[in-house]
């Protein structure tokens, strides 16, 4: 009897835990479901993330056809679709890689239940993170809520394994030989799923992901020196490939561990932050809906629609914030330094609830990932488990001068300011830039308002 491998956020045939397990057991078919629950919640039917997934599936189908196989594609509710397909194919077991998001956990538990009711086995595996929740624990067996000791333990475990990163090689010769009539090379799935092809700024597919990984390998040793400057090509831009599992987290850890430079170590640190946030979401699923520090749920942010709209549209009158938001709106990308700056600015200067910003990022980011996005917002708003202290408020002018010293990034995204230089670019006067909005709020005044708001909360 054969096995079915259900792929979701692991769109590759290489170094794939569930696929290597199914194939080692014998003949395997593969399926991908355009999950109607997820897709129906996406408001923009021109969402480039859907095209990124689509492109990745096209490439995967080409690879499968080289092996005489094909990917089943379905659109609908996985709780029903998976058991139905498993029954039709008469498989003994269905396997997949774990997803730690609350919706996915609930869905997968239901799929398991429905399969069991039909007498079909199921099994899931760790694949999308390096270490899972139960692997990196405090000495007393508890969950870490602070990053640095978590990281130290993570590294301790990694060293204890002699830094040997597992690689799961699927036995592709065991792929079931068949042709799927509605395969993605011959069938246009866009109308069926209700989306339009919209090319993302980074193309999907493993070839593009591997190319980027190789390119970054040439510059990783400088990562610690270049990573904070948005106008430099200093970061890997791999987050979207990792998000959809076009490349594996183990391939990234292998690269990070390939050299002992401070650039490599700093990059590994970022991958550990990702594991940390996935672990937090898995252990405390309530963070999807509320602040980790529950007292922060009482905050009533005074900032309103006017401030939020200006922030979303890149019209706040603070150049570094506006440039970053305009880049996000145009490309779905934003540099990590700027994510921190705009997030801090929204909740601590515009005094708008961070959850609104989190939801806006979720709508726009090409690399949107619930765990990392939620973790980033909870950190920036000081409401998270290991967050920035409430009194640390990024000064957008200082950040701008420090990390975009020559104003290259600002000039790229704000044409109204291109004629300015030096301090005028970072802090433009309305006289010099009449077509650019004046600051929507007074920075110093609102900074003080934020501190009063947070201090009141501390005392309550
Ligand atoms: C408010 C806010 C929201 C964020 N939302 C997301 C999101 O939705 N999806 C997402 O992948 N990242 C998110 N991040 C983290 C980070 O900004 C991005 O991972 C990074 O900018 C991606 O670019 P890169 O691939 O060039 O990263 P690199 O600098 O090359 O880092 C390598 C990898 O490490 C991981 N990583 C890096 N920084 C972080 C971090 N701070 N937290 C968790 N993982 C990290 C990513 O997977 C990244 O691809 C957010 C950060 C903040 C402050």
Coordinates of C-alpha atoms and ligand atoms in Angstrom, one line a residue:
X1 CA 0.0 0.0 0.0
X2 CA 1.3 3.4 -0.8
X3 CA 1.6 6.6 1.2
X4 CA 0.5 10.2 0.6
X5 CA 2.7 13.2 1.5
X6 CA 0.8 16.4 2.0
X7 CA 3.0 19.5 1.4
X8 CA 2.1 22.9 2.8
X9 CA 4.8 25.3 3.8
X10 CA 7.6 22.9 2.5
X11 CA 7.4 23.4 -1.3
X12 CA 10.5 21.4 -2.3
X13 CA 11.7 17.9 -3.0
X14 CA 15.1 18.4 -1.3
X15 CA 16.0 17.9 2.4
X16 CA 12.3 17.3 3.3
X17 CA 11.6 15.3 6.4
X18 CA 8.0 14.0 5.7
X19 CA 8.8 13.2 2.0
X20 CA 12.0 11.3 3.0
X21 CA 9.9 9.3 5.5
X22 CA 7.1 8.5 3.0
X23 CA 9.5 7.6 0.2
X24 CA 11.7 5.4 2.4
X25 CA 8.5 3.4 3.1
X26 CA 7.7 2.8 -0.5
X27 CA 5.5 4.3 -3.2
X28 CA 4.4 7.9 -2.5
X29 CA 2.0 10.4 -4.0
X30 CA 2.2 14.1 -3.2
X31 CA -0.6 16.6 -2.7
X32 CA -0.9 20.3 -2.2
X33 CA -4.2 22.0 -1.2
X34 CA -5.0 25.6 -1.9
X35 CA -6.6 25.9 1.6
X36 CA -9.9 27.8 1.0
X37 CA -10.0 28.9 4.7
X38 CA -6.6 30.7 4.2
X39 CA -7.2 32.0 0.7
X40 CA -10.8 33.2 1.3
X41 CA -9.4 35.4 4.2
X42 CA -7.0 37.2 1.8
X43 CA -8.8 40.4 0.7
X44 CA -6.5 41.3 -2.2
X45 CA -7.1 38.9 -5.1
X46 CA -3.9 40.2 -6.6
X47 CA -1.8 38.9 -3.8
X48 CA 1.8 38.3 -4.9
X49 CA 2.2 35.7 -2.2
X50 CA -0.2 33.5 -4.1
X51 CA 1.8 33.8 -7.2
X52 CA 5.0 33.0 -5.2
X53 CA 3.4 29.8 -4.1
X54 CA 2.1 29.1 -7.6
X55 CA 5.5 29.6 -9.2
X56 CA 7.0 27.3 -6.6
X57 CA 4.5 24.6 -7.4
X58 CA 5.1 24.9 -11.1
X59 CA 8.8 24.3 -10.6
X60 CA 8.0 21.4 -8.2
X61 CA 5.7 19.8 -10.8
X62 CA 8.4 20.1 -13.5
X63 CA 10.8 18.2 -11.2
X64 CA 8.1 15.6 -10.4
X65 CA 7.4 15.0 -14.0
X66 CA 11.1 14.3 -14.6
X67 CA 10.5 11.4 -12.2
X68 CA 7.3 10.3 -13.9
X69 CA 5.1 11.6 -11.2
X70 CA 2.8 14.6 -10.7
X71 CA 1.5 16.7 -7.8
X72 CA -2.2 16.4 -6.9
X73 CA -3.6 19.9 -6.5
X74 CA -6.9 20.6 -4.8
X75 CA -8.8 23.6 -3.7
X76 CA -10.9 23.4 -0.6
X77 CA -11.1 22.4 3.0
X78 CA -8.2 20.1 3.9
X79 CA -10.3 18.4 6.7
X80 CA -12.4 16.9 3.9
X81 CA -10.1 16.9 0.9
X82 CA -7.2 15.0 2.5
X83 CA -9.3 12.0 3.8
X84 CA -11.2 11.9 0.5
X85 CA -8.0 11.8 -1.6
X86 CA -6.4 9.3 0.7
X87 CA -9.4 7.0 0.4
X88 CA -9.5 7.4 -3.4
X89 CA -5.7 6.6 -3.7
X90 CA -6.2 3.7 -1.2
X91 CA -3.1 4.9 0.8
X92 CA -2.2 3.4 4.2
X93 CA -0.7 6.5 5.7
X94 CA -0.7 10.3 5.2
X95 CA 2.3 12.2 6.3
X96 CA 3.2 15.9 6.6
X97 CA 5.5 18.4 8.3
X98 CA 4.3 20.2 11.4
X99 CA 3.0 23.7 11.3
X100 CA 2.8 25.6 14.7
X101 CA 0.2 28.2 13.9
X102 CA -3.0 27.8 16.0
X103 CA -5.3 27.4 12.9
X104 CA -2.9 24.8 11.3
X105 CA -2.7 22.8 14.5
X106 CA -6.5 22.7 14.8
X107 CA -6.9 21.8 11.1
X108 CA -4.3 19.1 11.3
X109 CA -5.8 17.5 14.4
X110 CA -9.1 17.3 12.6
X111 CA -7.5 15.8 9.5
X112 CA -5.9 13.2 11.7
X113 CA -9.2 12.5 13.3
X114 CA -11.0 12.2 10.0
X115 CA -8.3 9.9 8.6
X116 CA -8.5 7.7 11.6
X117 CA -12.2 7.4 11.2
X118 CA -11.5 5.9 7.8
X119 CA -8.8 3.6 9.2
X120 CA -6.0 5.6 7.6
X121 CA -2.9 6.3 9.7
X122 CA -1.2 9.7 9.8
X123 CA 2.1 11.0 11.1
X124 CA 3.7 14.5 11.3
X125 CA 7.3 15.6 11.6
X126 CA 9.5 18.4 12.6
X127 CA 10.8 20.2 9.5
X128 CA 10.2 23.9 9.4
X129 CA 12.1 24.8 12.5
X130 CA 15.5 23.6 13.7
X131 CA 14.5 22.9 17.3
X132 CA 11.0 22.4 18.5
X133 CA 9.3 23.5 21.8
X134 CA 10.2 20.4 23.8
X135 CA 13.8 20.3 22.6
X136 CA 15.2 23.6 24.0
X137 CA 14.1 23.6 27.6
X138 CA 15.3 25.1 30.9
X139 CA 17.1 22.7 33.3
X140 CA 13.8 22.4 35.2
X141 CA 12.0 21.4 32.1
X142 CA 10.2 24.7 31.7
X143 CA 9.8 26.8 28.5
X144 CA 12.2 29.7 28.0
X145 CA 10.6 33.1 27.9
X146 CA 13.8 35.1 27.5
X147 CA 15.8 34.9 24.3
X148 CA 19.4 35.0 25.5
X149 CA 19.3 31.9 27.7
X150 CA 17.1 30.2 25.1
X151 CA 19.8 31.0 22.5
X152 CA 22.6 29.7 24.8
X153 CA 20.7 26.5 25.3
X154 CA 20.0 26.2 21.6
X155 CA 23.7 26.6 20.8
X156 CA 24.7 24.2 23.5
X157 CA 22.5 21.5 21.9
X158 CA 23.9 22.4 18.5
X159 CA 27.5 22.1 19.7
X160 CA 26.6 18.8 21.5
X161 CA 25.5 17.4 18.1
X162 CA 29.0 18.3 16.8
X163 CA 27.2 20.9 14.6
X164 CA 26.1 18.2 12.3
X165 CA 23.0 19.3 10.6
X166 CA 20.7 16.5 9.5
X167 CA 19.8 16.2 5.9
X168 CA 16.7 14.3 4.8
X169 CA 17.2 13.0 1.3
X170 CA 13.9 11.8 -0.3
X171 CA 14.3 8.6 -2.4
X172 CA 12.7 10.1 -5.5
X173 CA 12.7 6.8 -7.4
X174 CA 9.9 5.7 -5.2
X175 CA 7.5 8.5 -6.3
X176 CA 4.3 7.0 -7.7
X177 CA 4.3 7.0 -11.5
X178 CA 1.1 8.8 -12.6
X179 CA -0.2 11.8 -14.4
X180 CA -2.5 14.2 -12.7
X181 CA -4.9 15.6 -15.3
X182 CA -5.3 19.0 -13.6
X183 CA -1.5 19.3 -13.0
X184 CA -0.4 22.9 -12.6
X185 CA 1.6 23.0 -15.8
X186 CA -1.5 22.2 -17.9
X187 CA -4.3 23.5 -15.8
X188 CA -4.7 27.2 -14.8
X189 CA -5.6 27.2 -11.2
X190 CA -5.9 30.9 -10.7
X191 CA -9.6 31.3 -11.8
X192 CA -10.5 28.3 -9.7
X193 CA -9.0 29.7 -6.5
X194 CA -10.2 33.2 -7.2
X195 CA -6.8 34.9 -7.6
X196 CA -4.9 36.7 -10.4
X197 CA -1.3 36.2 -11.3
X198 CA 0.6 39.1 -9.7
X199 CA 4.4 38.8 -10.0
X200 CA 6.2 39.1 -6.7
X201 CA 9.4 41.1 -6.5
X202 CA 11.3 37.9 -5.6
X203 CA 10.4 35.0 -7.8
X204 CA 9.2 31.8 -6.3
X205 CA 10.7 28.4 -6.9
X206 CA 13.6 26.5 -5.5
X207 CA 16.0 27.6 -8.2
X208 CA 15.6 31.2 -7.2
X209 CA 15.9 30.3 -3.5
X210 CA 19.1 28.3 -4.0
X211 CA 20.5 31.1 -6.2
X212 CA 19.9 33.6 -3.4
X213 CA 21.3 31.2 -0.8
X214 CA 24.5 30.9 -2.9
X215 CA 24.8 34.6 -3.4
X216 CA 24.4 35.3 0.3
X217 CA 27.1 32.6 1.1
X218 CA 29.6 35.0 -0.6
X219 CA 28.7 37.9 1.7
X220 CA 27.7 36.2 5.0
X221 CA 31.0 37.0 6.7
X222 CA 30.1 40.7 6.4
X223 CA 26.6 40.3 7.6
X224 CA 27.2 41.8 11.1
X225 CA 28.6 44.9 9.5
X226 CA 26.1 45.5 6.8
X227 CA 22.8 44.1 8.1
X228 CA 21.5 47.3 9.6
X229 CA 21.7 49.5 6.6
X230 CA 18.6 49.4 4.4
X231 CA 20.3 50.9 1.3
X232 CA 22.9 48.1 1.3
X233 CA 22.3 44.6 0.0
X234 CA 23.4 43.3 3.4
X235 CA 20.8 40.7 4.4
X236 CA 19.9 37.4 2.7
X237 CA 16.4 38.1 1.6
X238 CA 15.7 34.5 2.2
X239 CA 12.7 34.9 4.6
X240 CA 10.1 34.4 1.9
X241 CA 11.9 31.2 0.6
X242 CA 12.1 29.9 4.2
X243 CA 8.5 30.8 4.9
X244 CA 7.2 28.6 2.1
X245 CA 9.9 25.9 2.6
X246 CA 11.4 26.4 -0.8
X247 CA 14.6 26.0 1.0
X248 CA 14.9 24.3 4.4
X249 CA 15.9 25.8 7.7
X250 CA 18.7 23.1 7.8
X251 CA 20.2 24.5 4.6
X252 CA 20.3 27.9 6.3
X253 CA 21.8 26.6 9.5
X254 CA 24.4 24.7 7.4
X255 CA 25.4 27.9 5.8
X256 CA 25.5 29.8 9.1
X257 CA 27.7 27.1 10.7
X258 CA 30.0 26.9 7.7
X259 CA 32.4 29.5 9.1
X260 CA 33.1 30.9 12.5
X261 CA 33.1 34.6 11.5
X262 CA 31.1 37.1 13.5
X263 CA 28.9 37.5 10.4
X264 CA 28.0 33.8 10.4
X265 CA 27.4 33.9 14.1
X266 CA 25.1 36.9 13.9
X267 CA 23.1 35.3 11.0
X268 CA 22.7 32.1 13.0
X269 CA 21.4 34.3 15.9
X270 CA 18.6 35.6 13.6
X271 CA 17.6 32.0 12.7
X272 CA 17.5 31.2 16.4
X273 CA 15.2 34.2 16.9
X274 CA 12.9 32.6 14.4
X275 CA 12.9 29.3 16.2
X276 CA 12.3 31.2 19.5
X277 CA 9.2 32.9 18.1
X278 CA 7.9 29.7 16.6
X279 CA 8.4 28.0 20.0
X280 CA 6.6 30.9 21.8
X281 CA 3.6 30.7 19.4
X282 CA 3.5 26.9 19.8
X283 CA 3.7 27.0 23.6
X284 CA 1.5 30.1 24.1
X285 CA -1.0 30.2 21.2
X286 CA -2.9 33.0 23.0
X287 CA -0.3 35.4 21.7
X288 CA -2.0 35.3 18.3
X289 CA -4.9 37.3 19.8
X290 CA -3.3 39.2 22.8
X291 CA -0.2 40.5 24.4
X292 CA 2.1 38.0 26.0
X293 CA 2.3 40.3 29.0
X294 CA -1.4 40.3 29.7
X295 CA -1.4 43.7 31.5
X296 CA -0.8 45.3 28.1
X297 CA -4.2 44.1 27.0
X298 CA -5.7 46.9 29.2
X299 CA -3.9 49.6 27.3
X300 CA -6.3 51.9 25.4
X301 CA -4.2 53.5 22.7
X302 CA -5.4 57.1 21.9
X303 CA -4.1 57.2 18.3
X304 CA -6.9 57.1 15.8
X305 CA -7.8 56.5 12.1
X306 CA -6.0 59.6 10.9
X307 CA -2.6 58.5 12.3
X308 CA -3.1 54.9 11.3
X309 CA -4.0 55.8 7.7
X310 CA -1.0 58.2 7.4
X311 CA 1.3 55.4 8.7
X312 CA -0.1 52.9 6.2
X313 CA 0.2 55.3 3.3
X314 CA 3.7 56.6 4.1
X315 CA 2.4 60.1 4.8
X316 CA 3.4 60.7 8.4
X317 CA 5.9 63.5 7.6
X318 CA 8.7 61.4 9.1
X319 CA 10.9 60.4 6.1
X320 CA 12.4 57.2 7.3
X321 CA 9.0 55.8 8.4
X322 CA 7.3 56.9 5.2
X323 CA 10.0 55.6 2.9
X324 CA 9.8 52.2 4.7
X325 CA 6.0 52.1 4.4
X326 CA 6.0 53.1 0.8
X327 CA 8.5 50.3 0.1
X328 CA 6.3 47.8 1.9
X329 CA 3.2 48.9 -0.1
X330 CA 5.1 48.8 -3.4
X331 CA 7.1 45.6 -2.9
X332 CA 5.9 43.6 0.1
X333 CA 9.4 43.9 1.5
X334 CA 10.8 45.8 4.4
X335 CA 14.3 45.7 6.0
X336 CA 14.4 44.4 9.6
X337 CA 15.8 47.6 11.0
X338 CA 12.9 49.5 9.4
X339 CA 10.3 47.0 10.6
X340 CA 11.5 47.9 14.1
X341 CA 11.5 51.6 13.5
X342 CA 8.0 51.8 11.9
X343 CA 6.5 49.4 14.5
X344 CA 7.9 51.4 17.4
X345 CA 6.7 54.6 15.7
X346 CA 3.2 53.3 15.3
X347 CA 2.5 52.3 18.8
X348 CA 4.8 54.6 20.8
X349 CA 4.7 57.9 18.8
X350 CA 1.4 57.7 16.9
X351 CA 0.0 55.8 19.9
X352 CA -2.0 53.4 17.7
X353 CA -2.6 49.9 18.9
X354 CA 0.2 47.6 17.7
X355 CA -2.3 44.9 16.7
X356 CA -3.5 47.2 13.9
X357 CA 0.1 47.4 12.6
X358 CA 0.6 43.7 13.0
X359 CA -2.6 43.1 10.9
X360 CA -1.4 45.5 8.2
X361 CA 2.0 43.7 8.0
X362 CA 0.1 40.4 7.7
X363 CA -1.7 41.7 4.7
X364 CA 1.3 43.2 3.0
X365 CA 4.5 41.3 3.8
X366 CA 5.7 38.9 1.2
X367 CA 7.4 36.9 3.9
X368 CA 4.5 37.1 6.3
X369 CA 4.8 34.5 9.0
X370 CA 2.5 34.6 12.0
X371 CA 5.1 33.6 14.6
X372 CA 7.9 36.0 13.5
X373 CA 5.5 38.9 12.7
X374 CA 3.7 38.5 16.1
X375 CA 7.0 38.2 17.8
X376 CA 8.4 41.3 16.1
X377 CA 5.3 43.4 17.0
X378 CA 5.2 42.2 20.6
X379 CA 8.9 43.0 20.9
X380 CA 8.5 46.5 19.4
X381 CA 5.4 47.3 21.5
X382 CA 7.1 46.1 24.7
X383 CA 4.1 43.7 25.2
X384 CA 6.0 40.5 24.4
X385 CA 7.8 37.9 26.5
X386 CA 11.3 39.2 25.9
X387 CA 10.4 42.7 24.6
X388 CA 12.1 46.0 24.2
X389 CA 11.6 47.9 27.5
X390 CA 8.7 50.3 27.3
X391 CA 10.9 53.4 27.8
X392 CA 13.0 52.5 24.7
X393 CA 11.4 54.5 21.9
X394 CA 13.2 54.7 18.6
X395 CA 13.8 58.3 17.6
X396 CA 13.1 58.2 13.8
X397 CA 15.4 61.1 13.1
X398 CA 18.4 59.5 15.0
X399 CA 17.6 56.1 13.4
X400 CA 17.5 57.7 10.0
X401 CA 20.8 59.5 10.3
X402 CA 22.5 56.5 11.7
X403 CA 21.2 53.8 9.3
X404 CA 20.5 55.8 6.2
X405 CA 23.2 58.4 6.7
X406 CA 23.4 59.7 3.1
X407 CA 19.6 59.4 2.7
X408 CA 19.9 57.0 -0.2
X409 CA 17.0 54.9 1.0
X410 CA 14.8 57.9 1.7
X411 CA 15.5 59.4 -1.7
X412 CA 14.7 56.2 -3.4
X413 CA 11.2 56.0 -1.9
X414 CA 10.3 59.6 -1.4
X415 CA 10.6 61.6 -4.7
X416 CA 9.4 64.8 -3.0
X417 CA 12.6 64.9 -1.0
X418 CA 15.1 63.9 -3.6
X419 CA 16.4 67.4 -4.0
X420 CA 17.4 67.7 -0.3
X421 CA 20.6 66.7 1.4
X422 CA 22.0 66.1 4.9
X423 CA 19.9 67.0 7.8
X424 CA 17.2 68.5 5.6
X425 CA 16.5 65.1 4.1
X426 CA 16.1 63.4 7.4
X427 CA 14.1 66.3 9.0
X428 CA 12.7 68.3 6.1
X429 CA 11.2 71.7 6.8
X430 CA 7.8 72.4 5.0
X431 CA 9.4 75.4 3.3
X432 CA 12.0 73.2 1.6
X433 CA 9.6 70.4 0.7
X434 CA 6.2 71.9 0.2
X435 CA 4.7 68.7 -1.4
X436 CA 5.8 66.5 1.5
X437 CA 3.4 66.4 4.6
X438 CA 4.6 68.1 7.8
X439 CA 5.0 65.8 10.8
X440 CA 1.6 64.4 11.7
X441 CA 2.4 64.6 15.4
X442 CA 5.0 66.3 17.6
X443 CA 7.6 63.6 18.3
X444 CA 8.8 64.9 21.7
X445 CA 5.3 65.5 23.0
X446 CA 4.0 62.1 21.9
X447 CA 7.0 60.4 23.3
X448 CA 6.2 61.8 26.7
X449 CA 2.5 60.8 26.3
X450 CA 3.7 57.3 25.6
X451 CA 5.9 57.2 28.6
X452 CA 3.0 58.4 30.8
X453 CA 0.7 55.8 29.3
X454 CA 3.1 52.9 30.0
X455 CA 4.1 54.2 33.5
X456 CA 0.4 54.4 34.5
X457 CA 0.0 50.8 33.3
X458 CA 3.0 49.7 35.4
X459 CA 1.5 51.3 38.5
X460 CA -2.0 49.9 38.0
Ligands
LIG1 C1 7.6 44.2 13.5 C2 8.3 43.0 12.8 C3 7.6 42.1 12.0 C4 8.3 41.1 11.4 N1 7.5 40.2 10.6 C5 8.1 39.1 10.0 C6 7.4 38.2 9.2 O1 6.2 38.3 9.0 N2 8.1 37.2 8.6 C7 9.4 37.0 8.8 O2 10.0 36.0 8.3 N3 10.1 37.8 9.6 C8 9.5 38.9 10.2 N4 10.3 39.8 10.9 C9 11.7 39.5 11.2 C10 12.7 40.1 10.2 O3 12.4 41.5 10.0 C11 12.7 39.4 8.8 O4 12.8 38.0 9.0 C12 13.9 39.8 8.0 O5 13.8 41.2 7.7 C13 13.9 39.1 6.6 O6 14.9 39.5 5.8 P1 16.1 38.5 5.5 O7 15.6 37.2 5.0 O8 17.0 39.3 4.5 O9 16.8 38.3 6.9 P2 18.2 38.0 7.3 O10 18.7 39.2 8.0 O11 19.1 37.5 6.2 O12 18.0 36.9 8.4 C14 18.0 35.5 8.1 C15 16.7 34.8 8.5 O13 16.6 34.8 9.9 C16 15.2 35.0 10.2 N5 15.1 36.3 10.9 C17 15.8 37.4 10.8 N6 15.5 38.3 11.7 C18 14.5 37.8 12.4 C19 13.7 38.3 13.5 N7 13.9 39.5 14.1 N8 12.8 37.5 14.0 C20 12.5 36.3 13.5 N9 13.2 35.8 12.5 C21 14.2 36.5 12.0 C22 14.4 35.1 8.9 O14 13.9 33.9 8.6 C23 15.5 35.5 7.9 O15 15.2 35.1 6.6 C24 9.6 40.9 11.6 C25 10.3 41.8 12.4 C26 9.7 42.8 13.0 C27 10.5 43.8 13.8

